[in-house]
Short mmCIF file of C-alpha atoms in Angstrom, two decimals:
data_model
loop_
_atom_site.label_atom_id
_atom_site.label_comp_id
_atom_site.label_asym_id
_atom_site.label_seq_id
_atom_site.Cartn_x
_atom_site.Cartn_y
_atom_site.Cartn_z
CA MET A 1 13.77 -5.69 -4.77
CA LYS A 2 12.59 -8.62 -2.63
CA GLN A 3 12.33 -11.90 -4.52
CA THR A 4 11.25 -15.42 -3.66
CA GLU A 5 12.52 -18.48 -5.53
CA THR A 6 9.96 -21.08 -6.62
CA THR A 7 10.67 -24.32 -8.48
CA ASP A 8 11.04 -22.61 -11.85
CA GLN A 9 10.18 -18.93 -11.39
CA ILE A 10 11.13 -15.93 -9.30
CA ILE A 11 8.31 -14.08 -7.55
CA TYR A 12 9.11 -10.40 -7.04
CA SER A 13 7.48 -8.46 -4.22
CA HIS A 14 6.83 -4.75 -4.52
CA PRO A 15 9.80 -2.83 -3.09
CA TRP A 16 8.00 0.23 -1.70
CA GLU A 17 5.22 1.15 0.66
CA PRO A 18 2.42 3.29 -0.80
CA PHE A 19 3.30 6.99 -0.83
CA VAL A 20 0.17 8.62 0.59
CA PRO A 21 0.54 12.24 1.75
CA ALA A 22 -1.95 13.59 4.27
CA GLY A 23 -5.03 14.81 2.44
CA ALA A 24 -4.19 12.93 -0.78
CA ARG A 25 -7.15 13.09 -3.16
CA ILE A 26 -5.94 11.07 -6.15
CA LEU A 27 -3.96 7.82 -6.31
CA VAL A 28 -1.73 7.29 -9.37
CA MET A 29 -1.15 3.59 -10.08
CA GLY A 30 1.17 1.85 -12.50
CA THR A 31 1.67 -1.91 -12.69
CA PHE A 32 5.03 -2.75 -11.08
CA PRO A 33 8.53 -1.21 -10.93
CA PRO A 34 11.32 -2.31 -13.28
CA GLY A 35 14.29 -4.29 -12.00
CA ASP A 36 16.46 -2.28 -9.61
CA HIS A 37 19.32 -2.22 -12.13
CA ARG A 38 17.21 0.35 -13.99
CA TRP A 39 16.62 2.64 -11.02
CA ALA A 40 17.92 6.19 -10.88
CA MET A 41 16.19 6.63 -7.49
CA ASP A 42 14.50 4.53 -4.84
CA PHE A 43 10.95 5.63 -5.65
CA TYR A 44 8.13 5.24 -8.14
CA TYR A 45 8.95 5.49 -11.86
CA PRO A 46 12.71 5.26 -11.17
CA ASN A 47 13.80 4.53 -14.75
CA PRO A 48 15.02 7.73 -16.45
CA THR A 49 13.84 6.41 -19.83
CA ASN A 50 10.23 6.40 -18.55
CA ASP A 51 8.25 9.55 -19.37
CA PHE A 52 6.30 9.82 -16.09
CA TRP A 53 8.37 12.48 -14.29
CA LYS A 54 9.04 14.33 -17.54
CA MET A 55 5.29 14.43 -18.11
CA MET A 56 4.72 15.64 -14.54
CA GLY A 57 7.36 18.31 -15.07
CA ILE A 58 5.50 19.56 -18.13
CA VAL A 59 2.10 19.54 -16.38
CA PHE A 60 3.16 21.33 -13.20
CA PHE A 61 6.24 23.35 -14.20
CA GLY A 62 6.15 23.67 -17.99
CA ASP A 63 9.52 21.90 -18.15
CA ALA A 64 10.08 18.21 -18.88
CA PHE A 65 13.32 18.24 -16.86
CA ALA A 66 12.09 20.21 -13.85
CA LEU A 67 12.39 17.10 -11.64
CA TYR A 68 15.51 15.61 -13.22
CA ASP A 69 19.18 16.48 -12.77
CA LYS A 70 20.84 16.03 -16.17
CA GLU A 71 24.37 16.27 -14.80
CA SER A 72 24.01 13.46 -12.26
CA ARG A 73 21.45 11.61 -14.41
CA SER A 74 19.20 11.24 -11.39
CA TYR A 75 15.91 12.62 -10.14
CA ARG A 76 15.38 15.39 -7.60
CA LEU A 77 13.53 13.12 -5.20
CA ASP A 78 12.97 15.84 -2.59
CA ASP A 79 11.32 18.01 -5.26
CA ILE A 80 9.21 15.07 -6.45
CA LYS A 81 7.93 14.32 -2.96
CA ARG A 82 7.27 18.02 -2.32
CA LEU A 83 5.20 18.21 -5.51
CA LEU A 84 3.16 15.15 -4.55
CA ILE A 85 2.55 16.44 -1.04
CA GLU A 86 1.56 19.94 -2.19
CA ARG A 87 -0.75 18.63 -4.91
CA HIS A 88 -2.30 15.86 -2.78
CA ILE A 89 -1.17 13.03 -5.08
CA ALA A 90 -0.59 9.50 -3.77
CA MET A 91 1.49 6.86 -5.55
CA HIS A 92 1.43 3.06 -5.63
CA ASP A 93 1.10 0.18 -8.09
CA THR A 94 -1.58 -2.38 -8.91
CA ALA A 95 0.57 -5.48 -8.39
CA HIS A 96 2.00 -6.60 -5.05
CA LYS A 97 3.75 -9.76 -6.31
CA VAL A 98 4.69 -10.65 -9.89
CA VAL A 99 6.62 -13.06 -12.08
CA ARG A 100 8.60 -11.60 -14.98
CA LEU A 101 7.93 -14.05 -17.79
CA LYS A 102 10.69 -12.64 -20.01
CA GLY A 103 12.96 -11.12 -17.39
CA ASN A 104 12.11 -7.54 -18.37
CA ALA A 105 9.79 -4.78 -17.16
CA SER A 106 7.26 -5.01 -19.99
CA ASP A 107 3.67 -5.26 -18.77
CA LYS A 108 3.03 -7.67 -21.63
CA PHE A 109 5.32 -10.23 -19.98
CA LEU A 110 4.35 -9.53 -16.38
CA HIS A 111 2.23 -12.13 -14.58
CA ILE A 112 0.50 -10.72 -11.51
CA VAL A 113 0.63 -13.28 -8.71
CA GLU A 114 -1.00 -11.03 -6.13
CA PRO A 115 -2.71 -7.69 -6.81
CA VAL A 116 -2.55 -4.70 -4.50
CA ASP A 117 -4.72 -4.70 -1.37
CA LEU A 118 -6.70 -1.74 -2.66
CA ALA A 119 -9.28 -1.75 0.11
CA GLY A 120 -6.56 -1.80 2.76
CA LEU A 121 -4.68 1.02 1.05
CA LEU A 122 -7.78 3.20 0.69
CA ALA A 123 -8.75 2.58 4.32
CA LYS A 124 -5.62 4.56 5.25
CA ALA A 125 -6.40 7.35 2.76
CA PRO A 126 -9.91 8.63 3.51
CA ASP A 127 -9.73 11.65 1.17
CA ILE A 128 -8.91 9.76 -2.04
CA THR A 129 -11.80 9.98 -4.50
CA ALA A 130 -10.01 9.13 -7.76
CA LEU A 131 -7.64 6.50 -9.12
CA CYS A 132 -5.47 7.11 -12.17
CA THR A 133 -3.93 4.12 -13.95
CA THR A 134 -0.90 4.61 -16.16
CA GLY A 135 -1.43 1.85 -18.69
CA GLU A 136 -3.61 -0.98 -19.93
CA LYS A 137 -2.60 -3.74 -17.51
CA ALA A 138 -2.96 -1.49 -14.48
CA SER A 139 -6.37 -0.44 -15.79
CA ASP A 140 -7.47 -4.06 -16.07
CA VAL A 141 -6.47 -4.77 -12.46
CA ILE A 142 -8.31 -1.73 -11.11
CA ALA A 143 -11.39 -2.49 -13.21
CA ASP A 144 -11.47 -5.95 -11.63
CA LEU A 145 -10.97 -4.61 -8.11
CA THR A 146 -13.61 -1.87 -8.41
CA GLY A 147 -16.20 -3.69 -10.53
CA CYS A 148 -16.16 -1.24 -13.42
CA VAL A 149 -15.66 -1.54 -17.15
CA ARG A 150 -12.15 -0.44 -18.12
CA PRO A 151 -12.47 3.13 -19.41
CA LYS A 152 -11.16 4.13 -22.80
CA MET A 153 -7.74 5.75 -22.81
CA GLY A 154 -7.99 9.30 -21.50
CA GLU A 155 -11.45 8.80 -20.06
CA MET A 156 -13.05 8.19 -16.67
CA THR A 157 -15.68 5.85 -15.31
CA GLU A 158 -16.92 5.09 -11.81
CA GLY A 159 -16.07 2.12 -9.63
CA VAL A 160 -16.56 1.04 -6.04
CA CYS A 161 -14.09 -0.35 -3.52
CA ASP A 162 -15.26 -1.38 -0.07
CA GLY A 163 -18.32 0.87 -0.40
CA ARG A 164 -16.38 3.93 -1.58
CA ARG A 165 -17.34 5.36 -4.97
CA LEU A 166 -14.30 6.34 -7.03
CA HIS A 167 -13.48 8.03 -10.30
CA ILE A 168 -11.39 5.57 -12.33
CA TRP A 169 -9.18 7.22 -14.95
CA ARG A 170 -7.17 5.41 -17.61
CA MET A 171 -4.22 7.44 -18.85
CA PRO A 172 -1.66 6.67 -21.57
CA SER A 173 1.30 4.56 -20.57
CA THR A 174 4.37 6.60 -19.68
CA SER A 175 6.69 3.87 -21.00
CA ARG A 176 8.94 5.09 -23.80
CA ALA A 177 7.75 2.04 -25.73
CA TYR A 178 4.26 3.57 -25.92
CA PRO A 179 4.06 5.43 -29.26
CA MET A 180 3.08 8.92 -28.11
CA LYS A 181 5.19 12.02 -27.55
CA VAL A 182 5.65 13.06 -23.94
CA GLU A 183 4.00 16.41 -24.63
CA LYS A 184 0.85 14.64 -25.84
CA LYS A 185 0.86 12.36 -22.79
CA ALA A 186 1.09 15.48 -20.62
CA GLU A 187 -2.06 16.89 -22.28
CA TYR A 188 -4.03 13.82 -21.23
CA TYR A 189 -2.74 13.93 -17.67
CA ARG A 190 -3.31 17.68 -17.39
CA ARG A 191 -6.98 17.28 -18.36
CA MET A 192 -7.39 14.53 -15.79
CA PHE A 193 -5.70 16.54 -13.00
CA GLU A 194 -7.80 19.58 -13.91
CA ALA A 195 -11.02 17.54 -13.75
CA GLU A 196 -10.04 16.35 -10.25
CA GLY A 197 -9.11 19.82 -9.01
CA ILE A 198 -5.41 18.99 -8.69
CA VAL A 199 -4.19 21.59 -11.21
#
């Protein structure tokens, strides 16, 4: 993960380009990846303790471990990318540069130095009509960038970015620290994907 030293802080730059398959209709956005020492793959939601890919496994395959190899303790990245391509789901995060105030991945201690260039990203993805944020901090950033009021958890509102009207969804955090069972998180995401014609 690229980092820049300042006088008393380290500024981390986002390690990945947006993953935007042709025809993507929905953009899923977290806040920022954890430190690379927590990665089980070089892709979004790389920490195996995070519920995101388990939740996606439940929604699309009925199996929390459909995208995870228990023996090697790593993800099936080819299967993940195939799922995203087939279901027209794009992935990126809401922060481009951050400072970790406590040296961990908690959103609570993450200072966003530079948010995502949302307009630039969407300019390359003409079919995206919905954004899904996976937590409170990401929701705040997107609300600011699209001029909408942050929706309640599990709900949708409308926002605008560079003249494009968008559905803005706020979903439960997939962090294991968020007090909700993965099956319940999957229910929220399933309803959102159904409403957007993804499932």
